[in-house]
């Protein structure tokens, strides 16, 4: 290990040793090839920002490849002008997963198992330290199959956009409580070990993993959730060391409904698809999430029923302790968990009603997804 002169002292015997109070040396990212892939369908408005954020990385990717999928705008030309390579998909019917499979099939022969692939959405920008932090994380954990960014919402002037930003902020706190392990490796931006991706592809034999012939499952509504299941079933970890990616939020209720319906239904279908293949402790974690959502549905229904009965039977609102105490606890929790976001988010949280309405919206969406799951409906993949 080398040390700079200011961190060295000379011993009387002529030897050289570090000063006792010298700061620890900063680890350097491993020298492996990093290829960045950006799947893009008609992303002319945002593709330059995504490519620029890769150019600002402390450890820049060796190649930046935009996967132009059925584009009807000038996304490929803009990407090429910004310095990226462009792969154009051929007869792809499987959206993002199909586009990534085509690109990975073309690129993998030139990569070793120790190399890495960064996959990020076209509407996303990543913090400048993401690549080197992710590489260091992979080097420190041999089990890590991929390193997830922690996504935050882009600034929004709408209430629905702000509520999503607050939700994502709280999700960061949840990841920290889980020792920086992601529930789902983020599709906004994640860096994968090439060897782990190859293992996933070869394991899609119907025994170790559900049958398939690509790196991504093209039949899943939530390909990132499914890839997380695949990696974890093969005993890989999915760390999320806290480096952020900034992504768009849904600005219209219909878009938010479509996004969350796809997420909820896709997660349920993936759990059914994996069945007993998923290790027991992971089945508990992921099914517990779904059970928690079901309990949220029941709790919301109970709360609305009690509120209605109170208003009907008492012909008015009474601030009795049965309402006051839990409301005060909820208010404090809501405000504290978004405190670092700023005054606007604190005020929204303190008013309670916007977040209650947002929660009910998500609960209703989850209820529809559960109904579609039980009826065997496949659902639709919407680009969000």
mmCIF file of C-alpha atoms in Angstrom:
data_model
loop_
_atom_site.group_PDB
_atom_site.id
_atom_site.type_symbol
_atom_site.label_atom_id
_atom_site.label_comp_id
_atom_site.label_asym_id
_atom_site.label_seq_id
_atom_site.Cartn_x
_atom_site.Cartn_y
_atom_site.Cartn_z
ATOM 1 C CA UNK A 1 0.000 0.000 0.000
ATOM 2 C CA UNK A 2 1.350 3.454 -0.896
ATOM 3 C CA UNK A 3 1.073 6.542 1.320
ATOM 4 C CA UNK A 4 1.519 10.201 0.510
ATOM 5 C CA UNK A 5 4.387 12.052 2.146
ATOM 6 C CA UNK A 6 2.194 14.061 4.500
ATOM 7 C CA UNK A 7 0.909 10.828 6.035
ATOM 8 C CA UNK A 8 4.351 9.336 6.676
ATOM 9 C CA UNK A 9 6.910 9.634 9.476
ATOM 10 C CA UNK A 10 10.532 8.415 9.562
ATOM 11 C CA UNK A 11 11.606 6.006 12.301
ATOM 12 C CA UNK A 12 15.036 6.255 13.979
ATOM 13 C CA UNK A 13 16.065 3.015 12.292
ATOM 14 C CA UNK A 14 15.469 4.530 8.885
ATOM 15 C CA UNK A 15 12.208 2.633 8.263
ATOM 16 C CA UNK A 16 8.996 4.292 7.126
ATOM 17 C CA UNK A 17 5.685 3.880 8.917
ATOM 18 C CA UNK A 18 2.282 5.573 8.773
ATOM 19 C CA UNK A 19 1.534 8.212 11.374
ATOM 20 C CA UNK A 20 -0.686 6.921 14.142
ATOM 21 C CA UNK A 21 -3.320 9.540 13.390
ATOM 22 C CA UNK A 22 -3.250 9.205 9.611
ATOM 23 C CA UNK A 23 -6.671 8.756 7.990
ATOM 24 C CA UNK A 24 -7.310 5.368 6.405
ATOM 25 C CA UNK A 25 -6.355 5.072 2.767
ATOM 26 C CA UNK A 26 -9.286 5.367 0.366
ATOM 27 C CA UNK A 27 -9.918 2.126 -1.479
ATOM 28 C CA UNK A 28 -9.712 2.224 -5.240
ATOM 29 C CA UNK A 29 -12.410 0.583 -7.381
ATOM 30 C CA UNK A 30 -11.283 -2.675 -9.010
ATOM 31 C CA UNK A 31 -9.964 -2.383 -12.546
ATOM 32 C CA UNK A 32 -12.712 -4.200 -14.422
ATOM 33 C CA UNK A 33 -14.642 -3.305 -17.536
ATOM 34 C CA UNK A 34 -17.936 -1.499 -16.918
ATOM 35 C CA UNK A 35 -20.528 -1.313 -19.695
ATOM 36 C CA UNK A 36 -23.534 0.975 -19.194
ATOM 37 C CA UNK A 37 -26.806 0.008 -20.890
ATOM 38 C CA UNK A 38 -29.706 2.441 -21.272
ATOM 39 C CA UNK A 39 -32.878 0.901 -22.749
ATOM 40 C CA UNK A 40 -34.796 3.696 -24.466
ATOM 41 C CA UNK A 41 -38.140 3.915 -26.240
ATOM 42 C CA UNK A 42 -38.871 7.418 -27.566
ATOM 43 C CA UNK A 43 -36.753 9.113 -24.895
ATOM 44 C CA UNK A 44 -35.510 12.107 -26.907
ATOM 45 C CA UNK A 45 -36.470 14.530 -24.134
ATOM 46 C CA UNK A 46 -34.324 12.865 -21.467
ATOM 47 C CA UNK A 47 -31.624 10.719 -23.084
ATOM 48 C CA UNK A 48 -28.956 13.439 -23.037
ATOM 49 C CA UNK A 49 -29.347 13.935 -19.287
ATOM 50 C CA UNK A 50 -28.950 10.205 -18.641
ATOM 51 C CA UNK A 51 -25.798 9.985 -20.782
ATOM 52 C CA UNK A 52 -24.372 13.150 -19.200
ATOM 53 C CA UNK A 53 -24.806 11.714 -15.698
ATOM 54 C CA UNK A 54 -22.707 8.722 -16.776
ATOM 55 C CA UNK A 55 -20.050 11.077 -18.111
ATOM 56 C CA UNK A 56 -19.856 12.761 -14.693
ATOM 57 C CA UNK A 57 -19.086 9.530 -12.857
ATOM 58 C CA UNK A 58 -15.910 9.499 -10.762
ATOM 59 C CA UNK A 59 -15.234 6.165 -12.406
ATOM 60 C CA UNK A 60 -16.689 6.465 -15.888
ATOM 61 C CA UNK A 61 -18.086 3.413 -17.687
ATOM 62 C CA UNK A 62 -15.801 2.052 -20.381
ATOM 63 C CA UNK A 63 -18.722 1.938 -22.800
ATOM 64 C CA UNK A 64 -22.101 3.660 -22.823
ATOM 65 C CA UNK A 65 -24.655 1.836 -24.955
ATOM 66 C CA UNK A 66 -28.167 3.094 -25.643
ATOM 67 C CA UNK A 67 -30.557 0.304 -26.604
ATOM 68 C CA UNK A 68 -33.024 2.002 -28.955
ATOM 69 C CA UNK A 69 -36.210 -0.035 -28.830
ATOM 70 C CA UNK A 70 -38.884 0.606 -31.472
ATOM 71 C CA UNK A 71 -38.183 4.342 -31.395
ATOM 72 C CA UNK A 72 -40.303 6.677 -33.510
ATOM 73 C CA UNK A 73 -38.397 9.829 -32.512
ATOM 74 C CA UNK A 74 -34.743 10.867 -32.810
ATOM 75 C CA UNK A 75 -33.522 9.122 -29.645
ATOM 76 C CA UNK A 76 -30.861 7.094 -31.540
ATOM 77 C CA UNK A 77 -29.430 10.191 -33.257
ATOM 78 C CA UNK A 78 -29.321 12.175 -30.014
ATOM 79 C CA UNK A 79 -27.649 9.304 -28.176
ATOM 80 C CA UNK A 80 -25.020 8.936 -30.875
ATOM 81 C CA UNK A 81 -24.364 12.688 -30.897
ATOM 82 C CA UNK A 82 -23.879 12.564 -27.117
ATOM 83 C CA UNK A 83 -21.108 9.995 -27.530
ATOM 84 C CA UNK A 84 -22.988 6.773 -26.803
ATOM 85 C CA UNK A 85 -22.991 3.634 -28.882
ATOM 86 C CA UNK A 86 -26.423 2.685 -30.173
ATOM 87 C CA UNK A 87 -27.901 -0.789 -30.506
ATOM 88 C CA UNK A 88 -31.229 -0.926 -32.347
ATOM 89 C CA UNK A 89 -33.471 -3.812 -31.359
ATOM 90 C CA UNK A 90 -34.850 -6.144 -34.012
ATOM 91 C CA UNK A 91 -38.479 -7.332 -33.905
ATOM 92 C CA UNK A 92 -38.658 -6.898 -30.135
ATOM 93 C CA UNK A 93 -42.142 -7.578 -28.737
ATOM 94 C CA UNK A 94 -41.127 -7.801 -25.095
ATOM 95 C CA UNK A 95 -40.595 -4.164 -24.077
ATOM 96 C CA UNK A 96 -37.691 -3.351 -21.742
ATOM 97 C CA UNK A 97 -36.827 -6.954 -20.844
ATOM 98 C CA UNK A 98 -36.672 -7.999 -24.488
ATOM 99 C CA UNK A 99 -34.547 -4.992 -25.434
ATOM 100 C CA UNK A 100 -32.059 -5.702 -22.650
ATOM 101 C CA UNK A 101 -31.878 -9.384 -23.560
ATOM 102 C CA UNK A 102 -30.988 -8.522 -27.158
ATOM 103 C CA UNK A 103 -28.300 -6.070 -26.039
ATOM 104 C CA UNK A 104 -26.815 -8.439 -23.456
ATOM 105 C CA UNK A 105 -26.675 -11.294 -25.971
ATOM 106 C CA UNK A 106 -24.610 -9.036 -28.234
ATOM 107 C CA UNK A 107 -22.293 -7.688 -25.522
ATOM 108 C CA UNK A 108 -21.688 -10.625 -23.178
ATOM 109 C CA UNK A 109 -19.217 -12.538 -25.395
ATOM 110 C CA UNK A 110 -16.744 -9.664 -24.985
ATOM 111 C CA UNK A 111 -16.980 -9.550 -21.179
ATOM 112 C CA UNK A 112 -15.473 -11.673 -18.412
ATOM 113 C CA UNK A 113 -17.330 -12.848 -15.319
ATOM 114 C CA UNK A 114 -15.476 -10.214 -13.272
ATOM 115 C CA UNK A 115 -16.724 -7.347 -15.451
ATOM 116 C CA UNK A 116 -19.857 -5.352 -14.699
ATOM 117 C CA UNK A 117 -22.949 -4.117 -16.508
ATOM 118 C CA UNK A 118 -24.709 -0.960 -15.349
ATOM 119 C CA UNK A 119 -28.354 -0.878 -16.403
ATOM 120 C CA UNK A 120 -30.289 2.355 -15.970
ATOM 121 C CA UNK A 121 -33.533 3.856 -17.201
ATOM 122 C CA UNK A 122 -33.422 6.630 -19.772
ATOM 123 C CA UNK A 123 -35.397 8.996 -17.524
ATOM 124 C CA UNK A 124 -32.873 8.587 -14.700
ATOM 125 C CA UNK A 125 -29.709 10.372 -13.617
ATOM 126 C CA UNK A 126 -27.291 8.885 -11.089
ATOM 127 C CA UNK A 127 -25.058 10.363 -8.409
ATOM 128 C CA UNK A 128 -21.450 10.867 -9.521
ATOM 129 C CA UNK A 129 -20.112 8.302 -7.043
ATOM 130 C CA UNK A 130 -22.454 5.472 -8.035
ATOM 131 C CA UNK A 131 -20.138 3.415 -10.266
ATOM 132 C CA UNK A 132 -17.091 3.458 -7.991
ATOM 133 C CA UNK A 133 -19.221 2.815 -4.886
ATOM 134 C CA UNK A 134 -20.954 -0.091 -6.618
ATOM 135 C CA UNK A 135 -17.644 -1.599 -7.763
ATOM 136 C CA UNK A 136 -16.221 -1.358 -4.249
ATOM 137 C CA UNK A 137 -19.368 -2.991 -2.888
ATOM 138 C CA UNK A 138 -19.046 -5.897 -5.328
ATOM 139 C CA UNK A 139 -15.364 -6.285 -4.446
ATOM 140 C CA UNK A 140 -16.168 -6.391 -0.717
ATOM 141 C CA UNK A 141 -18.976 -8.958 -1.028
ATOM 142 C CA UNK A 142 -18.375 -12.053 -3.134
ATOM 143 C CA UNK A 143 -22.074 -12.977 -2.830
ATOM 144 C CA UNK A 144 -23.298 -9.703 -4.305
ATOM 145 C CA UNK A 145 -24.894 -10.263 -7.689
ATOM 146 C CA UNK A 146 -25.917 -6.669 -8.244
ATOM 147 C CA UNK A 147 -25.726 -3.320 -6.491
ATOM 148 C CA UNK A 148 -28.869 -1.218 -6.454
ATOM 149 C CA UNK A 149 -29.162 2.531 -6.415
ATOM 150 C CA UNK A 150 -31.708 4.065 -4.061
ATOM 151 C CA UNK A 151 -34.133 6.037 -6.186
ATOM 152 C CA UNK A 152 -35.543 9.420 -5.284
ATOM 153 C CA UNK A 153 -38.204 11.373 -7.129
ATOM 154 C CA UNK A 154 -37.391 14.297 -9.378
ATOM 155 C CA UNK A 155 -38.723 17.683 -8.248
ATOM 156 C CA UNK A 156 -42.421 18.111 -8.939
ATOM 157 C CA UNK A 157 -44.891 20.978 -8.699
ATOM 158 C CA UNK A 158 -47.895 18.695 -8.243
ATOM 159 C CA UNK A 159 -49.224 17.259 -5.003
ATOM 160 C CA UNK A 160 -49.252 13.733 -6.409
ATOM 161 C CA UNK A 161 -45.607 14.135 -7.414
ATOM 162 C CA UNK A 162 -44.630 15.380 -3.953
ATOM 163 C CA UNK A 163 -46.395 12.461 -2.290
ATOM 164 C CA UNK A 164 -44.381 10.000 -4.384
ATOM 165 C CA UNK A 165 -41.162 11.822 -3.483
ATOM 166 C CA UNK A 166 -42.051 11.503 0.198
ATOM 167 C CA UNK A 167 -42.834 7.806 -0.256
ATOM 168 C CA UNK A 168 -39.466 7.190 -1.934
ATOM 169 C CA UNK A 169 -37.678 9.137 0.810
ATOM 170 C CA UNK A 170 -39.187 6.865 3.456
ATOM 171 C CA UNK A 171 -38.160 3.843 1.395
ATOM 172 C CA UNK A 172 -34.534 4.992 1.769
ATOM 173 C CA UNK A 173 -34.966 4.848 5.536
ATOM 174 C CA UNK A 174 -36.367 1.332 5.253
ATOM 175 C CA UNK A 175 -33.342 0.162 3.247
ATOM 176 C CA UNK A 176 -30.976 1.587 5.869
ATOM 177 C CA UNK A 177 -32.866 -0.350 8.552
ATOM 178 C CA UNK A 178 -32.295 -3.500 6.481
ATOM 179 C CA UNK A 179 -28.510 -3.043 6.577
ATOM 180 C CA UNK A 180 -28.531 -1.546 3.087
ATOM 181 C CA UNK A 181 -30.092 -4.582 1.414
ATOM 182 C CA UNK A 182 -32.634 -3.805 -1.307
ATOM 183 C CA UNK A 183 -36.091 -5.409 -1.343
ATOM 184 C CA UNK A 184 -35.972 -5.109 -5.133
ATOM 185 C CA UNK A 185 -32.874 -4.281 -7.125
ATOM 186 C CA UNK A 186 -33.832 -1.006 -8.736
ATOM 187 C CA UNK A 187 -34.593 -0.766 -12.425
ATOM 188 C CA UNK A 188 -33.756 2.936 -12.321
ATOM 189 C CA UNK A 189 -30.039 2.164 -11.973
ATOM 190 C CA UNK A 190 -28.185 -0.952 -10.816
ATOM 191 C CA UNK A 191 -24.770 -2.441 -11.491
ATOM 192 C CA UNK A 192 -24.542 -6.210 -12.009
ATOM 193 C CA UNK A 193 -21.685 -8.654 -11.868
ATOM 194 C CA UNK A 194 -21.455 -10.272 -15.323
ATOM 195 C CA UNK A 195 -20.865 -13.699 -13.777
ATOM 196 C CA UNK A 196 -24.093 -13.415 -11.791
ATOM 197 C CA UNK A 197 -26.106 -12.499 -14.889
ATOM 198 C CA UNK A 198 -24.653 -15.481 -16.741
ATOM 199 C CA UNK A 199 -25.565 -17.721 -13.816
ATOM 200 C CA UNK A 200 -29.152 -16.454 -13.913
ATOM 201 C CA UNK A 201 -29.439 -17.141 -17.627
ATOM 202 C CA UNK A 202 -28.070 -20.684 -17.351
ATOM 203 C CA UNK A 203 -30.270 -21.433 -14.312
ATOM 204 C CA UNK A 204 -33.542 -20.703 -16.143
ATOM 205 C CA UNK A 205 -34.058 -24.423 -16.641
ATOM 206 C CA UNK A 206 -37.370 -24.894 -14.851
ATOM 207 C CA UNK A 207 -35.627 -26.422 -11.832
ATOM 208 C CA UNK A 208 -33.404 -23.878 -10.140
ATOM 209 C CA UNK A 209 -35.337 -20.963 -11.670
ATOM 210 C CA UNK A 210 -38.568 -20.772 -13.676
ATOM 211 C CA UNK A 211 -37.932 -21.719 -17.275
ATOM 212 C CA UNK A 212 -36.700 -19.055 -19.688
ATOM 213 C CA UNK A 213 -33.978 -18.350 -22.218
ATOM 214 C CA UNK A 214 -32.780 -14.831 -21.407
ATOM 215 C CA UNK A 215 -31.122 -12.775 -18.725
ATOM 216 C CA UNK A 216 -34.455 -11.074 -18.022
ATOM 217 C CA UNK A 217 -37.819 -12.813 -17.863
ATOM 218 C CA UNK A 218 -39.746 -11.331 -20.787
ATOM 219 C CA UNK A 219 -43.096 -12.557 -19.444
ATOM 220 C CA UNK A 220 -42.843 -10.792 -16.094
ATOM 221 C CA UNK A 221 -44.700 -7.507 -15.564
ATOM 222 C CA UNK A 222 -41.941 -6.461 -13.169
ATOM 223 C CA UNK A 223 -38.677 -7.656 -14.663
ATOM 224 C CA UNK A 224 -36.516 -6.024 -11.966
ATOM 225 C CA UNK A 225 -38.475 -7.702 -9.180
ATOM 226 C CA UNK A 226 -38.159 -11.036 -10.995
ATOM 227 C CA UNK A 227 -34.399 -10.595 -11.495
ATOM 228 C CA UNK A 228 -34.065 -9.870 -7.768
ATOM 229 C CA UNK A 229 -35.856 -13.154 -7.026
ATOM 230 C CA UNK A 230 -33.553 -14.965 -9.459
ATOM 231 C CA UNK A 231 -30.367 -13.571 -7.917
ATOM 232 C CA UNK A 232 -31.494 -14.274 -4.368
ATOM 233 C CA UNK A 233 -32.692 -17.776 -5.202
ATOM 234 C CA UNK A 234 -29.156 -18.422 -6.470
ATOM 235 C CA UNK A 235 -27.808 -17.135 -3.114
ATOM 236 C CA UNK A 236 -26.639 -13.740 -4.320
ATOM 237 C CA UNK A 237 -27.108 -10.665 -2.168
ATOM 238 C CA UNK A 238 -28.473 -7.383 -3.540
ATOM 239 C CA UNK A 239 -26.878 -4.540 -1.564
ATOM 240 C CA UNK A 240 -27.994 -0.921 -1.846
ATOM 241 C CA UNK A 241 -25.181 1.192 -0.357
ATOM 242 C CA UNK A 242 -27.229 4.388 -0.343
ATOM 243 C CA UNK A 243 -26.089 6.035 -3.574
ATOM 244 C CA UNK A 244 -29.032 7.747 -5.225
ATOM 245 C CA UNK A 245 -30.614 7.787 -8.636
ATOM 246 C CA UNK A 246 -33.113 10.496 -9.559
ATOM 247 C CA UNK A 247 -36.098 9.396 -11.595
ATOM 248 C CA UNK A 248 -39.387 10.788 -12.840
ATOM 249 C CA UNK A 249 -42.538 10.666 -10.744
ATOM 250 C CA UNK A 250 -46.001 10.115 -12.151
ATOM 251 C CA UNK A 251 -47.755 13.467 -12.572
ATOM 252 C CA UNK A 252 -51.236 12.113 -13.357
ATOM 253 C CA UNK A 253 -53.370 9.770 -11.239
ATOM 254 C CA UNK A 254 -53.978 7.460 -14.217
ATOM 255 C CA UNK A 255 -50.236 7.058 -14.825
ATOM 256 C CA UNK A 256 -49.648 6.373 -11.135
ATOM 257 C CA UNK A 257 -52.467 3.831 -11.094
ATOM 258 C CA UNK A 258 -51.013 1.998 -14.104
ATOM 259 C CA UNK A 259 -47.520 1.999 -12.613
ATOM 260 C CA UNK A 260 -48.547 0.689 -9.207
ATOM 261 C CA UNK A 261 -51.047 -1.820 -10.585
ATOM 262 C CA UNK A 262 -48.222 -3.268 -12.671
ATOM 263 C CA UNK A 263 -45.884 -3.323 -9.668
ATOM 264 C CA UNK A 264 -48.416 -4.967 -7.348
ATOM 265 C CA UNK A 265 -49.711 -7.518 -9.851
ATOM 266 C CA UNK A 266 -46.206 -8.289 -11.120
ATOM 267 C CA UNK A 267 -44.911 -8.970 -7.608
ATOM 268 C CA UNK A 268 -47.803 -11.319 -6.839
ATOM 269 C CA UNK A 269 -47.335 -13.208 -10.100
ATOM 270 C CA UNK A 270 -43.579 -13.527 -9.523
ATOM 271 C CA UNK A 271 -44.166 -14.961 -6.042
ATOM 272 C CA UNK A 272 -46.572 -17.537 -7.450
ATOM 273 C CA UNK A 273 -44.213 -18.302 -10.336
ATOM 274 C CA UNK A 274 -41.246 -18.967 -8.039
ATOM 275 C CA UNK A 275 -43.215 -20.900 -5.436
ATOM 276 C CA UNK A 276 -40.983 -23.184 -3.383
ATOM 277 C CA UNK A 277 -37.904 -22.300 -5.435
ATOM 278 C CA UNK A 278 -37.597 -19.116 -3.402
ATOM 279 C CA UNK A 279 -35.709 -19.867 -0.153
ATOM 280 C CA UNK A 280 -37.908 -20.053 2.935
ATOM 281 C CA UNK A 281 -36.610 -16.876 4.577
ATOM 282 C CA UNK A 282 -37.159 -14.928 1.349
ATOM 283 C CA UNK A 283 -40.666 -16.322 0.963
ATOM 284 C CA UNK A 284 -41.370 -15.003 4.427
ATOM 285 C CA UNK A 285 -39.955 -11.541 3.625
ATOM 286 C CA UNK A 286 -41.792 -11.072 0.335
ATOM 287 C CA UNK A 287 -45.085 -12.672 1.323
ATOM 288 C CA UNK A 288 -45.009 -10.629 4.542
ATOM 289 C CA UNK A 289 -44.931 -7.524 2.348
ATOM 290 C CA UNK A 290 -48.065 -8.656 0.549
ATOM 291 C CA UNK A 291 -49.778 -9.625 3.805
ATOM 292 C CA UNK A 292 -48.921 -6.179 5.151
ATOM 293 C CA UNK A 293 -50.648 -4.619 2.162
ATOM 294 C CA UNK A 294 -53.714 -6.806 2.710
ATOM 295 C CA UNK A 295 -53.802 -5.693 6.348
ATOM 296 C CA UNK A 296 -53.574 -2.102 5.137
ATOM 297 C CA UNK A 297 -56.665 -2.682 3.004
ATOM 298 C CA UNK A 298 -58.546 -4.112 5.987
ATOM 299 C CA UNK A 299 -57.333 -1.350 8.314
ATOM 300 C CA UNK A 300 -58.402 1.355 5.891
ATOM 301 C CA UNK A 301 -61.828 -0.230 5.522
ATOM 302 C CA UNK A 302 -62.176 -0.456 9.313
ATOM 303 C CA UNK A 303 -61.074 3.155 9.802
ATOM 304 C CA UNK A 304 -63.533 4.466 7.214
ATOM 305 C CA UNK A 305 -66.320 2.387 8.784
ATOM 306 C CA UNK A 306 -65.554 3.707 12.274
ATOM 307 C CA UNK A 307 -65.376 7.289 11.053
ATOM 308 C CA UNK A 308 -68.698 6.898 9.274
ATOM 309 C CA UNK A 309 -70.371 5.384 12.330
ATOM 310 C CA UNK A 310 -68.980 8.129 14.556
ATOM 311 C CA UNK A 311 -70.348 10.846 12.310
ATOM 312 C CA UNK A 312 -73.725 9.143 11.858
ATOM 313 C CA UNK A 313 -74.311 8.154 15.473
ATOM 314 C CA UNK A 314 -72.923 11.305 17.105
ATOM 315 C CA UNK A 315 -73.931 13.676 14.293
ATOM 316 C CA UNK A 316 -70.591 15.381 14.538
ATOM 317 C CA UNK A 317 -66.902 14.947 15.221
ATOM 318 C CA UNK A 318 -65.711 14.340 18.758
ATOM 319 C CA UNK A 319 -62.041 14.687 19.666
ATOM 320 C CA UNK A 320 -62.030 11.805 22.114
ATOM 321 C CA UNK A 321 -58.763 10.131 23.155
ATOM 322 C CA UNK A 322 -59.607 7.114 20.998
ATOM 323 C CA UNK A 323 -58.984 9.373 17.970
ATOM 324 C CA UNK A 324 -56.639 12.002 19.390
ATOM 325 C CA UNK A 325 -53.817 9.782 20.649
ATOM 326 C CA UNK A 326 -53.281 7.610 17.552
ATOM 327 C CA UNK A 327 -53.704 10.655 15.305
ATOM 328 C CA UNK A 328 -50.986 12.516 17.232
ATOM 329 C CA UNK A 329 -48.627 9.532 17.003
ATOM 330 C CA UNK A 330 -49.270 9.197 13.273
ATOM 331 C CA UNK A 331 -48.713 12.921 12.702
ATOM 332 C CA UNK A 332 -45.367 12.894 14.516
ATOM 333 C CA UNK A 333 -44.198 9.824 12.603
ATOM 334 C CA UNK A 334 -45.210 11.298 9.255
ATOM 335 C CA UNK A 335 -43.406 14.592 9.881
ATOM 336 C CA UNK A 336 -40.238 13.109 11.377
ATOM 337 C CA UNK A 337 -39.737 10.664 8.503
ATOM 338 C CA UNK A 338 -39.654 13.459 5.891
ATOM 339 C CA UNK A 339 -38.006 16.115 8.063
ATOM 340 C CA UNK A 340 -34.787 16.278 6.055
ATOM 341 C CA UNK A 341 -36.689 16.921 2.811
ATOM 342 C CA UNK A 342 -37.656 20.463 3.804
ATOM 343 C CA UNK A 343 -40.553 22.614 4.957
ATOM 344 C CA UNK A 344 -42.872 21.855 2.060
ATOM 345 C CA UNK A 345 -42.831 18.132 2.748
ATOM 346 C CA UNK A 346 -43.137 18.688 6.514
ATOM 347 C CA UNK A 347 -46.269 20.766 6.003
ATOM 348 C CA UNK A 348 -47.804 18.178 3.674
ATOM 349 C CA UNK A 349 -47.066 15.455 6.224
ATOM 350 C CA UNK A 350 -48.439 17.540 9.107
ATOM 351 C CA UNK A 351 -51.735 18.111 7.305
ATOM 352 C CA UNK A 352 -52.265 14.297 7.156
ATOM 353 C CA UNK A 353 -55.179 14.398 4.700
ATOM 354 C CA UNK A 354 -53.118 14.389 1.452
ATOM 355 C CA UNK A 355 -51.144 11.354 2.591
ATOM 356 C CA UNK A 356 -54.286 9.601 3.806
ATOM 357 C CA UNK A 357 -55.878 10.119 0.400
ATOM 358 C CA UNK A 358 -52.678 8.890 -1.287
ATOM 359 C CA UNK A 359 -52.603 5.775 0.911
ATOM 360 C CA UNK A 360 -56.236 5.001 0.127
ATOM 361 C CA UNK A 361 -55.479 5.415 -3.592
ATOM 362 C CA UNK A 362 -52.636 2.868 -3.331
ATOM 363 C CA UNK A 363 -54.754 0.514 -1.242
ATOM 364 C CA UNK A 364 -57.534 0.580 -3.839
ATOM 365 C CA UNK A 365 -54.961 -0.054 -6.583
ATOM 366 C CA UNK A 366 -53.554 -3.007 -4.647
ATOM 367 C CA UNK A 367 -57.077 -4.373 -4.165
ATOM 368 C CA UNK A 368 -57.661 -4.284 -7.929
ATOM 369 C CA UNK A 369 -54.295 -6.008 -8.484
ATOM 370 C CA UNK A 370 -55.261 -8.739 -5.980
ATOM 371 C CA UNK A 371 -58.565 -9.274 -7.781
ATOM 372 C CA UNK A 372 -56.790 -9.531 -11.144
ATOM 373 C CA UNK A 373 -54.244 -11.935 -9.635
ATOM 374 C CA UNK A 374 -56.951 -14.208 -8.238
ATOM 375 C CA UNK A 375 -58.805 -14.141 -11.566
ATOM 376 C CA UNK A 376 -55.630 -15.066 -13.441
ATOM 377 C CA UNK A 377 -55.458 -11.863 -15.467
ATOM 378 C CA UNK A 378 -52.056 -11.123 -16.939
ATOM 379 C CA UNK A 379 -52.210 -7.329 -16.808
ATOM 380 C CA UNK A 380 -50.432 -4.885 -19.097
ATOM 381 C CA UNK A 381 -46.889 -3.552 -19.187
ATOM 382 C CA UNK A 382 -46.911 0.250 -19.284
ATOM 383 C CA UNK A 383 -43.736 2.292 -19.695
ATOM 384 C CA UNK A 384 -43.646 4.507 -16.599
#
